[in-house]
PDB file of C-alpha atoms in Angstrom:
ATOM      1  CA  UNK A   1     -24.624  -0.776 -17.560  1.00  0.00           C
ATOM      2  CA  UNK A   2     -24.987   1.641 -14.305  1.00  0.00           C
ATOM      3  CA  UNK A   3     -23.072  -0.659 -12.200  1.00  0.00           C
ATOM      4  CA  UNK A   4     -20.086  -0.700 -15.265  1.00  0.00           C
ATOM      5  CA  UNK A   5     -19.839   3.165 -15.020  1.00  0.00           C
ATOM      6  CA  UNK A   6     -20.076   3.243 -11.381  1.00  0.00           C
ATOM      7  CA  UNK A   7     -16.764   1.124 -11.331  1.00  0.00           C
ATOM      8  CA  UNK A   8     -15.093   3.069 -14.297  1.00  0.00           C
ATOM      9  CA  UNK A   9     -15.780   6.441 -12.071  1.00  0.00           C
ATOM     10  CA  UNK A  10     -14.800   4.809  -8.752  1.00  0.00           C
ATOM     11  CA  UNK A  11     -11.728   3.138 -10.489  1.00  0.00           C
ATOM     12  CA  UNK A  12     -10.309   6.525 -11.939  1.00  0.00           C
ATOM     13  CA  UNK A  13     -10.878   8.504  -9.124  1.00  0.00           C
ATOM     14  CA  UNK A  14      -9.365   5.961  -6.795  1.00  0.00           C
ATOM     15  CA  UNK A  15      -6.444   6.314  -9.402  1.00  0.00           C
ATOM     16  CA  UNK A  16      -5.973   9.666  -9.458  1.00  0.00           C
ATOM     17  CA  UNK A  17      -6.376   9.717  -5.976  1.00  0.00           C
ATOM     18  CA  UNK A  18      -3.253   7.373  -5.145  1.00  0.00           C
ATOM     19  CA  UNK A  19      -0.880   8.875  -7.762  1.00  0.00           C
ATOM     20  CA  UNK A  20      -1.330  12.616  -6.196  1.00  0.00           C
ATOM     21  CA  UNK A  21      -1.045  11.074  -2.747  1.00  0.00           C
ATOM     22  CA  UNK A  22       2.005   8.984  -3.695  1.00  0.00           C
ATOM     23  CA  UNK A  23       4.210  12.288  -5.688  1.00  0.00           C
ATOM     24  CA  UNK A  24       3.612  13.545  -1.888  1.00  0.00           C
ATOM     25  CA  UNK A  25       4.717  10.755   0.383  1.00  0.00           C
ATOM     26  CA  UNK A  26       6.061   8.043  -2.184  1.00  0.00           C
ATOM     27  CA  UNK A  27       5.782   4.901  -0.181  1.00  0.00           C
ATOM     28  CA  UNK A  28       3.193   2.571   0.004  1.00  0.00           C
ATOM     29  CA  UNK A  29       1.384   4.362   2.373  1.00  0.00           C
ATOM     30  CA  UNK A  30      -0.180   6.457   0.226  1.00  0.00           C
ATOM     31  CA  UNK A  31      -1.873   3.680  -1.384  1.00  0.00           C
ATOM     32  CA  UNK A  32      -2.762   2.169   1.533  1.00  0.00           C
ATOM     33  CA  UNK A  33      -3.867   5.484   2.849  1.00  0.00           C
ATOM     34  CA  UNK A  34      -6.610   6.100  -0.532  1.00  0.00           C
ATOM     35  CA  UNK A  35      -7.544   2.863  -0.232  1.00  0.00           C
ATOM     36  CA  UNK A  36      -8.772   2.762   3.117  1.00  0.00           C
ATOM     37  CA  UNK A  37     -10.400   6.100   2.737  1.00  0.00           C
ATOM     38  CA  UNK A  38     -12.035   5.022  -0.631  1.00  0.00           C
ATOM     39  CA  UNK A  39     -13.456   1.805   1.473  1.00  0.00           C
ATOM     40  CA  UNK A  40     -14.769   4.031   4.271  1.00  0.00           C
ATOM     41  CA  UNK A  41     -16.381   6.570   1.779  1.00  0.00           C
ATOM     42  CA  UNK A  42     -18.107   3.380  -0.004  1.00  0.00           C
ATOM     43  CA  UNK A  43     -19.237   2.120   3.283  1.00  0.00           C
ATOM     44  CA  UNK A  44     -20.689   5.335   4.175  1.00  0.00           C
ATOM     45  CA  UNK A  45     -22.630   5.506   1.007  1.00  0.00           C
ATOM     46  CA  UNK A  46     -24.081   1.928   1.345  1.00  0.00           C
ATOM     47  CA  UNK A  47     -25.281   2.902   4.502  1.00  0.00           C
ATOM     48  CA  UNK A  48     -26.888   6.018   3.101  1.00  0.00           C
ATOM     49  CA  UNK A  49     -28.342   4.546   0.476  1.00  0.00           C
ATOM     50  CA  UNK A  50     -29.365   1.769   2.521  1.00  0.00           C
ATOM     51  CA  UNK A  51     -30.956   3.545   5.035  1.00  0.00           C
ATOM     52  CA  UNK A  52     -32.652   5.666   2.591  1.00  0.00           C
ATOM     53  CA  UNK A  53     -33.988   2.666   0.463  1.00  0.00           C
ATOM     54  CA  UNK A  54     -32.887   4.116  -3.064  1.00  0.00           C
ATOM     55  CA  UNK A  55     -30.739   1.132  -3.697  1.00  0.00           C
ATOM     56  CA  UNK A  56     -33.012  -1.704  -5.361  1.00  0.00           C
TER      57      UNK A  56
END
C-alpha cells in the first residue's frame, strides 16, 4: 500500500510539474526537461536512503 501512494504522489507531482513547465516553453522540452529532473531527484533519494539504510 506505501509503495501505491508513493507512485500516486510521484505521478501527480511529476504532472503538475510538466503542465506548468510546458504553458512556459510549450514544446517537448519541457517534458523532457521534468522528466529528467524527476529521475535525478529519485536517484538522489535512493542513494540517500540507501546510504542511510532506511529502505528495507
Amino acid at each position: 500500500m506505501f509503495a501505491a501512494l508513493g507512485v500516486f504522489i510521484g505521478g501527480g507531482t511529476g504532472s503538475v510539474l510538466r503542465w506548468l513547465v510546458c504553458n512556459r516553453i510549450s514544446t517537448h522540452w519541457g517534458t523532457m526537461t521534468v522528466n529528467i529532473l524527476g529521475a535525478f531527484f529519485i536517484g538522489c533519494a535512493y542513494a540517500y536512503f540507501q546510504k542511510n539504510n532506511a529502505m528495507n
